[in-house]
mmCIF file of C-alpha atoms and ligand atoms in Angstrom:
data_model
loop_
_atom_site.group_PDB
_atom_site.id
_atom_site.type_symbol
_atom_site.label_atom_id
_atom_site.label_comp_id
_atom_site.label_asym_id
_atom_site.label_seq_id
_atom_site.Cartn_x
_atom_site.Cartn_y
_atom_site.Cartn_z
ATOM 1 C CA MET C 1 -59.459 -58.065 26.115
ATOM 2 C CA SER C 2 -59.754 -61.492 24.358
ATOM 3 C CA ARG C 3 -62.173 -62.740 26.809
ATOM 4 C CA LEU C 4 -64.226 -59.529 26.213
ATOM 5 C CA ILE C 5 -63.938 -60.050 22.761
ATOM 6 C CA SER C 6 -64.608 -63.878 22.760
ATOM 7 C CA ARG C 7 -67.772 -63.047 24.624
ATOM 8 C CA ARG C 8 -69.319 -60.840 22.812
ATOM 9 C CA ALA C 9 -68.757 -63.003 19.645
ATOM 10 C CA VAL C 10 -70.505 -65.775 21.421
ATOM 11 C CA THR C 11 -73.521 -63.514 22.293
ATOM 12 C CA ALA C 12 -73.537 -61.926 18.687
ATOM 13 C CA GLY C 13 -74.111 -66.118 17.783
ATOM 14 C CA LEU C 14 -76.742 -66.319 19.557
ATOM 15 C CA VAL C 15 -78.499 -63.127 18.647
ATOM 16 C CA THR C 16 -78.516 -64.044 14.845
ATOM 17 C CA GLY C 17 -79.353 -67.404 15.799
ATOM 18 C CA ALA C 18 -82.129 -67.078 17.928
ATOM 19 C CA GLY C 19 -84.174 -64.037 16.801
ATOM 20 C CA ALA C 20 -86.767 -64.546 19.369
ATOM 21 C CA LEU C 21 -84.471 -64.601 22.146
ATOM 22 C CA LEU C 22 -83.009 -61.495 20.743
ATOM 23 C CA THR C 23 -83.868 -59.376 23.584
ATOM 24 C CA GLY C 24 -82.575 -61.930 26.235
ATOM 25 C CA CYS C 25 -79.505 -62.226 24.661
ATOM 26 C CA ASP C 26 -78.755 -58.698 23.948
ATOM 27 C CA ALA C 27 -79.323 -58.315 28.328
ATOM 28 C CA VAL C 28 -76.825 -60.803 28.602
ATOM 29 C CA GLY C 29 -74.667 -59.399 26.185
ATOM 30 C CA ARG C 30 -74.599 -56.469 27.982
ATOM 31 C CA ASN C 31 -74.374 -57.428 31.297
ATOM 32 C CA GLU C 32 -71.196 -59.621 30.681
ATOM 33 C CA THR C 33 -69.765 -56.753 28.490
ATOM 34 C CA ALA C 34 -70.110 -54.153 31.439
ATOM 35 C CA LYS C 35 -68.646 -57.112 34.189
ATOM 36 C CA ALA C 36 -65.508 -57.449 32.019
ATOM 37 C CA LEU C 37 -64.802 -53.626 31.844
ATOM 38 C CA LEU C 38 -65.201 -53.899 35.532
ATOM 39 C CA PHE C 39 -62.095 -56.517 35.903
ATOM 40 C CA GLN C 40 -60.233 -54.658 32.967
ATOM 41 C CA GLY C 41 -61.009 -51.640 36.032
ATOM 42 C CA GLU C 42 -59.680 -53.783 38.410
ATOM 43 C CA ASP C 43 -56.685 -54.755 36.673
ATOM 44 C CA PHE C 44 -56.034 -51.103 35.960
ATOM 45 C CA HIS C 45 -56.390 -49.834 39.144
ATOM 46 C CA ARG C 46 -54.099 -52.603 40.614
ATOM 47 C CA THR C 47 -51.407 -51.882 37.809
ATOM 48 C CA LEU C 48 -51.722 -48.316 38.478
ATOM 49 C CA GLN C 49 -51.229 -48.957 42.442
ATOM 50 C CA ARG C 50 -48.533 -51.151 41.833
ATOM 51 C CA ARG C 51 -46.472 -48.728 39.551
ATOM 52 C CA LEU C 52 -47.188 -45.649 42.177
ATOM 53 C CA GLN C 53 -46.220 -47.726 45.317
ATOM 54 C CA GLY C 54 -43.157 -49.514 43.307
ATOM 55 C CA ARG C 55 -41.753 -53.119 44.370
ATOM 56 C CA ASP C 56 -40.157 -51.855 47.613
ATOM 57 C CA ALA C 57 -43.221 -50.864 48.936
ATOM 58 C CA LEU C 58 -44.011 -52.176 52.542
ATOM 59 C CA ALA C 59 -47.383 -55.071 52.778
ATOM 60 C CA PRO C 60 -49.649 -53.917 55.113
ATOM 61 C CA GLU C 61 -49.086 -55.058 58.833
ATOM 62 C CA TYR C 62 -51.670 -55.550 61.386
ATOM 63 C CA ARG C 63 -52.254 -55.282 65.215
ATOM 64 C CA PRO C 64 -52.195 -58.361 67.651
ATOM 65 C CA ASP C 65 -55.840 -58.283 67.780
ATOM 66 C CA GLN C 66 -56.008 -58.614 64.041
ATOM 67 C CA MET C 67 -54.597 -62.013 64.413
ATOM 68 C CA SER C 68 -56.748 -64.799 62.592
ATOM 69 C CA PRO C 69 -57.839 -67.285 65.475
ATOM 70 C CA ARG C 70 -56.785 -69.908 63.142
ATOM 71 C CA PHE C 71 -54.472 -70.147 60.490
ATOM 72 C CA ARG C 72 -54.824 -73.362 58.301
ATOM 73 C CA THR C 73 -52.395 -75.121 56.483
ATOM 74 C CA ASN C 74 -52.512 -75.427 52.796
ATOM 75 C CA GLY C 75 -50.073 -77.878 50.281
ATOM 76 C CA ALA C 76 -47.956 -80.382 52.292
ATOM 77 C CA THR C 77 -48.253 -80.778 55.947
ATOM 78 C CA ASN C 78 -45.078 -82.738 56.465
ATOM 79 C CA PRO C 79 -42.589 -83.790 54.271
ATOM 80 C CA GLY C 80 -42.605 -87.354 55.585
ATOM 81 C CA THR C 81 -39.319 -88.492 54.240
ATOM 82 C CA ASP C 82 -36.973 -90.535 56.548
ATOM 83 C CA GLU C 83 -34.555 -87.523 56.514
ATOM 84 C CA TYR C 84 -37.040 -85.206 57.508
ATOM 85 C CA ARG C 85 -38.254 -87.482 60.086
ATOM 86 C CA ALA C 86 -34.984 -87.843 61.616
ATOM 87 C CA LEU C 87 -34.565 -84.148 61.486
ATOM 88 C CA ALA C 88 -37.552 -83.417 63.795
ATOM 89 C CA ALA C 89 -37.642 -86.038 65.981
ATOM 90 C CA ASP C 90 -34.558 -84.155 67.197
ATOM 91 C CA GLY C 91 -36.251 -80.643 66.917
ATOM 92 C CA PHE C 92 -34.225 -79.609 63.867
ATOM 93 C CA ARG C 93 -30.583 -79.609 65.676
ATOM 94 C CA ASP C 94 -28.773 -81.279 63.151
ATOM 95 C CA TRP C 95 -30.695 -79.539 60.155
ATOM 96 C CA ARG C 96 -28.728 -76.850 58.347
ATOM 97 C CA LEU C 97 -29.815 -74.113 55.976
ATOM 98 C CA GLN C 98 -27.469 -74.329 52.989
ATOM 99 C CA VAL C 99 -26.843 -70.936 50.812
ATOM 100 C CA ARG C 100 -24.687 -72.306 47.889
ATOM 101 C CA GLY C 101 -25.106 -70.857 44.101
ATOM 102 C CA LEU C 102 -23.516 -67.660 42.873
ATOM 103 C CA VAL C 103 -22.409 -66.759 46.330
ATOM 104 C CA ARG C 104 -18.527 -65.876 47.225
ATOM 105 C CA ARG C 105 -18.935 -67.958 50.854
ATOM 106 C CA PRO C 106 -21.522 -70.788 50.624
ATOM 107 C CA LEU C 107 -22.956 -71.378 54.408
ATOM 108 C CA SER C 108 -24.346 -73.876 56.431
ATOM 109 C CA VAL C 109 -26.406 -72.431 58.908
ATOM 110 C CA SER C 110 -27.938 -73.924 61.531
ATOM 111 C CA LEU C 111 -31.168 -72.997 63.216
ATOM 112 C CA ALA C 112 -29.615 -71.844 66.315
ATOM 113 C CA GLN C 113 -27.423 -69.431 64.363
ATOM 114 C CA LEU C 114 -30.557 -68.265 62.469
ATOM 115 C CA ARG C 115 -32.026 -67.388 65.697
ATOM 116 C CA ALA C 116 -29.334 -65.621 66.525
ATOM 117 C CA LEU C 117 -29.143 -63.021 63.828
ATOM 118 C CA PRO C 118 -31.111 -59.755 63.805
ATOM 119 C CA GLN C 119 -34.530 -60.847 64.189
ATOM 120 C CA ARG C 120 -37.761 -58.829 62.102
ATOM 121 C CA ALA C 121 -41.533 -59.802 63.479
ATOM 122 C CA GLN C 122 -44.428 -58.663 61.397
ATOM 123 C CA ILE C 123 -47.863 -59.701 61.384
ATOM 124 C CA THR C 124 -49.116 -59.847 58.071
ATOM 125 C CA ARG C 125 -52.201 -61.455 55.693
ATOM 126 C CA HIS C 126 -51.529 -64.444 53.981
ATOM 127 C CA ASP C 127 -53.345 -64.928 50.554
ATOM 128 C CA CYS C 128 -53.822 -67.890 48.890
ATOM 129 C CA VAL C 129 -55.096 -68.473 45.382
ATOM 130 C CA GLU C 130 -57.360 -71.062 46.072
ATOM 131 C CA GLY C 131 -59.579 -68.027 47.825
ATOM 132 C CA TRP C 132 -58.673 -67.976 51.721
ATOM 133 C CA SER C 133 -56.579 -65.703 53.851
ATOM 134 C CA ALA C 134 -55.422 -65.502 57.257
ATOM 135 C CA ILE C 135 -53.318 -63.000 59.615
ATOM 136 C CA GLY C 136 -50.496 -64.367 61.534
ATOM 137 C CA LYS C 137 -47.049 -63.252 63.252
ATOM 138 C CA TRP C 138 -43.897 -64.161 61.531
ATOM 139 C CA GLN C 139 -40.398 -63.932 62.898
ATOM 140 C CA GLY C 140 -36.613 -64.629 61.779
ATOM 141 C CA PRO C 141 -33.892 -63.089 60.185
ATOM 142 C CA ARG C 142 -34.277 -60.899 56.776
ATOM 143 C CA LEU C 143 -33.081 -63.070 53.713
ATOM 144 C CA SER C 144 -31.219 -60.186 52.926
ATOM 145 C CA HIS C 145 -28.584 -60.582 56.224
ATOM 146 C CA LEU C 146 -28.077 -63.887 55.102
ATOM 147 C CA LEU C 147 -27.114 -63.146 51.304
ATOM 148 C CA ASP C 148 -24.939 -60.789 52.752
ATOM 149 C CA LEU C 149 -22.994 -62.709 54.676
ATOM 150 C CA ALA C 150 -22.346 -65.419 51.919
ATOM 151 C CA GLY C 151 -22.014 -62.215 49.605
ATOM 152 C CA LEU C 152 -24.121 -62.476 46.325
ATOM 153 C CA ARG C 153 -21.926 -62.414 43.178
ATOM 154 C CA GLU C 154 -22.728 -59.944 40.352
ATOM 155 C CA ASP C 155 -24.072 -62.813 38.053
ATOM 156 C CA ALA C 156 -26.842 -63.966 40.291
ATOM 157 C CA ASN C 157 -30.750 -62.657 39.348
ATOM 158 C CA TYR C 158 -32.287 -65.141 41.333
ATOM 159 C CA ILE C 159 -33.102 -66.914 44.601
ATOM 160 C CA VAL C 160 -34.109 -70.222 44.515
ATOM 161 C CA PHE C 161 -35.432 -72.083 47.537
ATOM 162 C CA HIS C 162 -35.361 -75.642 47.753
ATOM 163 C CA CYS C 163 -37.784 -77.414 50.181
ATOM 164 C CA ALA C 164 -37.978 -80.624 51.603
ATOM 165 C CA ASP C 165 -41.366 -82.350 50.585
ATOM 166 C CA ARG C 166 -41.469 -84.226 47.213
ATOM 167 C CA HIS C 167 -44.693 -84.392 44.919
ATOM 168 C CA GLY C 168 -44.150 -87.508 43.102
ATOM 169 C CA SER C 169 -41.111 -86.998 41.530
ATOM 170 C CA THR C 170 -40.040 -83.548 42.202
ATOM 171 C CA ALA C 171 -39.796 -81.452 44.775
ATOM 172 C CA TYR C 172 -41.583 -78.071 45.797
ATOM 173 C CA TYR C 173 -39.441 -75.141 45.159
ATOM 174 C CA GLU C 174 -39.864 -71.193 44.585
ATOM 175 C CA SER C 175 -38.084 -68.348 43.288
ATOM 176 C CA ILE C 176 -37.917 -64.697 43.762
ATOM 177 C CA ASP C 177 -36.383 -61.976 41.893
ATOM 178 C CA LEU C 178 -33.436 -59.687 44.348
ATOM 179 C CA ILE C 179 -36.162 -56.852 44.744
ATOM 180 C CA ASP C 180 -38.027 -59.383 46.705
ATOM 181 C CA ALA C 181 -34.943 -61.022 48.281
ATOM 182 C CA PHE C 182 -33.750 -57.818 49.382
ATOM 183 C CA HIS C 183 -37.070 -56.148 50.371
ATOM 184 C CA PRO C 184 -37.386 -55.585 54.627
ATOM 185 C CA GLN C 185 -40.167 -57.727 54.770
ATOM 186 C CA THR C 186 -38.953 -60.915 53.452
ATOM 187 C CA ILE C 187 -37.593 -63.016 56.155
ATOM 188 C CA LEU C 188 -36.593 -66.573 57.264
ATOM 189 C CA ALA C 189 -39.278 -67.246 59.638
ATOM 190 C CA TRP C 190 -38.805 -70.273 62.022
ATOM 191 C CA ALA C 191 -41.657 -69.003 64.039
ATOM 192 C CA MET C 192 -45.306 -68.152 63.693
ATOM 193 C CA ASN C 193 -47.965 -66.645 66.525
ATOM 194 C CA ASP C 194 -44.699 -66.146 69.209
ATOM 195 C CA ARG C 195 -44.177 -70.205 68.918
ATOM 196 C CA LEU C 196 -41.517 -72.237 67.094
ATOM 197 C CA LEU C 197 -42.996 -72.928 63.831
ATOM 198 C CA SER C 198 -44.969 -75.989 63.555
ATOM 199 C CA ILE C 199 -44.535 -78.961 61.003
ATOM 200 C CA GLY C 200 -47.818 -78.172 59.089
ATOM 201 C CA HIS C 201 -46.938 -74.719 58.489
ATOM 202 C CA GLY C 202 -42.817 -75.451 57.460
ATOM 203 C CA ALA C 203 -40.536 -76.186 60.221
ATOM 204 C CA PRO C 204 -37.948 -75.449 60.878
ATOM 205 C CA VAL C 205 -37.826 -72.650 58.502
ATOM 206 C CA ARG C 206 -40.464 -71.007 55.608
ATOM 207 C CA LEU C 207 -40.213 -68.097 53.613
ATOM 208 C CA ARG C 208 -42.222 -65.219 54.182
ATOM 209 C CA VAL C 209 -42.480 -62.908 51.288
ATOM 210 C CA GLU C 210 -45.027 -60.318 51.945
ATOM 211 C CA ARG C 211 -45.721 -58.900 48.817
ATOM 212 C CA GLN C 212 -46.922 -62.098 47.120
ATOM 213 C CA LEU C 213 -49.474 -64.987 47.480
ATOM 214 C CA GLY C 214 -49.407 -68.000 49.658
ATOM 215 C CA TYR C 215 -47.798 -70.444 46.689
ATOM 216 C CA LYS C 216 -44.470 -68.317 46.828
ATOM 217 C CA GLN C 217 -44.237 -68.550 50.792
ATOM 218 C CA ALA C 218 -41.886 -71.895 50.599
ATOM 219 C CA LYS C 219 -42.278 -74.016 53.276
ATOM 220 C CA TYR C 220 -39.574 -76.915 54.478
ATOM 221 C CA VAL C 221 -36.810 -74.826 53.247
ATOM 222 C CA MET C 222 -33.706 -77.087 53.437
ATOM 223 C CA GLY C 223 -31.377 -75.006 50.441
ATOM 224 C CA ILE C 224 -31.203 -71.703 49.009
ATOM 225 C CA GLU C 225 -29.166 -70.856 45.857
ATOM 226 C CA ALA C 226 -28.316 -67.871 44.156
ATOM 227 C CA VAL C 227 -28.365 -68.315 40.344
ATOM 228 C CA ALA C 228 -28.431 -66.066 37.331
ATOM 229 C CA SER C 229 -31.372 -67.920 35.222
ATOM 230 C CA LEU C 230 -34.489 -70.149 36.314
ATOM 231 C CA SER C 231 -34.391 -72.136 33.213
ATOM 232 C CA ASN C 232 -32.268 -75.193 34.578
ATOM 233 C CA ILE C 233 -34.228 -75.261 37.483
ATOM 234 C CA GLY C 234 -36.990 -77.699 37.715
ATOM 235 C CA ARG C 235 -39.372 -77.247 34.735
ATOM 236 C CA GLY C 236 -37.667 -73.998 34.234
ATOM 237 C CA LYS C 237 -40.353 -71.717 35.200
ATOM 238 C CA GLY C 238 -39.665 -70.712 38.954
ATOM 239 C CA GLY C 239 -41.531 -72.862 41.117
ATOM 240 C CA PHE C 240 -43.549 -76.190 41.753
ATOM 241 C CA TRP C 241 -46.909 -75.120 40.839
ATOM 242 C CA GLU C 242 -45.643 -72.505 38.091
ATOM 243 C CA ASP C 243 -43.905 -75.889 36.266
ATOM 244 C CA VAL C 244 -46.954 -78.018 37.074
ATOM 245 C CA ALA C 245 -50.122 -75.300 36.774
ATOM 246 C CA ASP C 246 -48.928 -72.650 35.080
ATOM 247 C CA TYR C 247 -49.128 -70.349 37.976
ATOM 248 C CA ASP C 248 -47.374 -66.845 37.553
ATOM 249 C CA TRP C 249 -44.142 -66.566 38.616
ATOM 250 C CA TYR C 250 -44.382 -63.323 40.089
ATOM 251 C CA ALA C 251 -47.557 -63.432 42.205
ATOM 252 C CA GLY C 252 -47.747 -59.821 43.370
ATOM 253 C CA ILE C 253 -50.462 -58.607 45.693
HETATM 254 N N1 LIG Z 301 -42.451 -76.362 50.716
HETATM 255 C C1 LIG Z 301 -44.273 -75.994 50.481
HETATM 256 N N2 LIG Z 301 -44.078 -74.864 50.554
HETATM 257 C C2 LIG Z 301 -45.581 -74.282 50.621
HETATM 258 C C3 LIG Z 301 -46.908 -75.202 50.105
HETATM 259 C C4 LIG Z 301 -46.243 -76.306 50.185
HETATM 260 O O1 LIG Z 301 -46.985 -77.439 49.299
HETATM 261 N N3 LIG Z 301 -44.830 -76.955 49.435
HETATM 262 N N4 LIG Z 301 -47.869 -74.719 49.878
HETATM 263 C C5 LIG Z 301 -47.697 -73.544 49.396
HETATM 264 C C6 LIG Z 301 -49.164 -73.137 49.254
HETATM 265 S S1 LIG Z 301 -50.172 -73.287 47.869
HETATM 266 C C7 LIG Z 301 -49.536 -72.417 50.564
HETATM 267 S S2 LIG Z 301 -51.327 -71.413 50.438
HETATM 268 C C8 LIG Z 301 -48.807 -71.749 51.724
HETATM 269 C C9 LIG Z 301 -49.581 -72.309 52.911
HETATM 270 O O2 LIG Z 301 -49.230 -72.128 54.251
HETATM 271 P P1 LIG Z 301 -49.705 -72.485 55.332
HETATM 272 O O3 LIG Z 301 -49.552 -74.337 55.358
HETATM 273 O O4 LIG Z 301 -48.541 -72.626 56.502
HETATM 274 O O5 LIG Z 301 -50.995 -72.204 55.535
HETATM 275 O O6 LIG Z 301 -47.816 -72.480 51.590
HETATM 276 C C10 LIG Z 301 -47.202 -72.775 50.613
HETATM 277 N N5 LIG Z 301 -45.969 -73.209 50.352
HETATM 278 MO MO1 LIG Z 302 -51.929 -71.375 48.144
#
């Protein structure tokens, strides 16, 4: 709404300031107003659709023949630290996923143990805010299974994912609420397109939280932490991009 008002104000300014351009400016004004109304309409329908569907609705799943022939990488494509290099050199045999925070039984889980849990595979569309999408197949245990094993405490409200890649002095991290954490399509993927997850796409394990945008899909997950509040994690906004560029914490699609 503020955008619509400010555009109108700008147009009004032009109209009073330059009478000769009145017709042209008025046309621009109408056009901008129509555009703003259209965008509002889009938001309205999206909001309505989300309300009707509910947060537990499934993201669309696709057929194998709809998978993208190329799925690009984005953001970090290799954490490149000594620790990560050593883990990768050994096929992540020594990697352990730490599950800690507000849980009754902190866990340290190997890749073999993750693969031995009941698995879910899903072909979904990844949407990056930068304006590209790709359809790929992801496989791994449901996050909820792991959280049940660890036993979430009553005071846990969010699940934080700590990643291996650093950007300057801060590590990439992301977080989701318990609705998404227990959503059936929220998995810890160790396989992509029927192969072991590559380093570029987040080996050994990345989050897939299919109702949200690309930056929520944390790669290189090293630790999972259950917390009551996000305010003491990073700079407090719930994720790397949320902290540094004010991205929305809830990036629903
Ligand atoms: N650890 C980590 N996870 C990350 C990123 C990153 O830089 N580091 N980039 C995010 C962004 S913006 C996108 S679009 C996807 C890209 O995933 P892909 O490389 O598998 O395409 O990962 C997300 N998860
Ligand atoms: Mo992205």
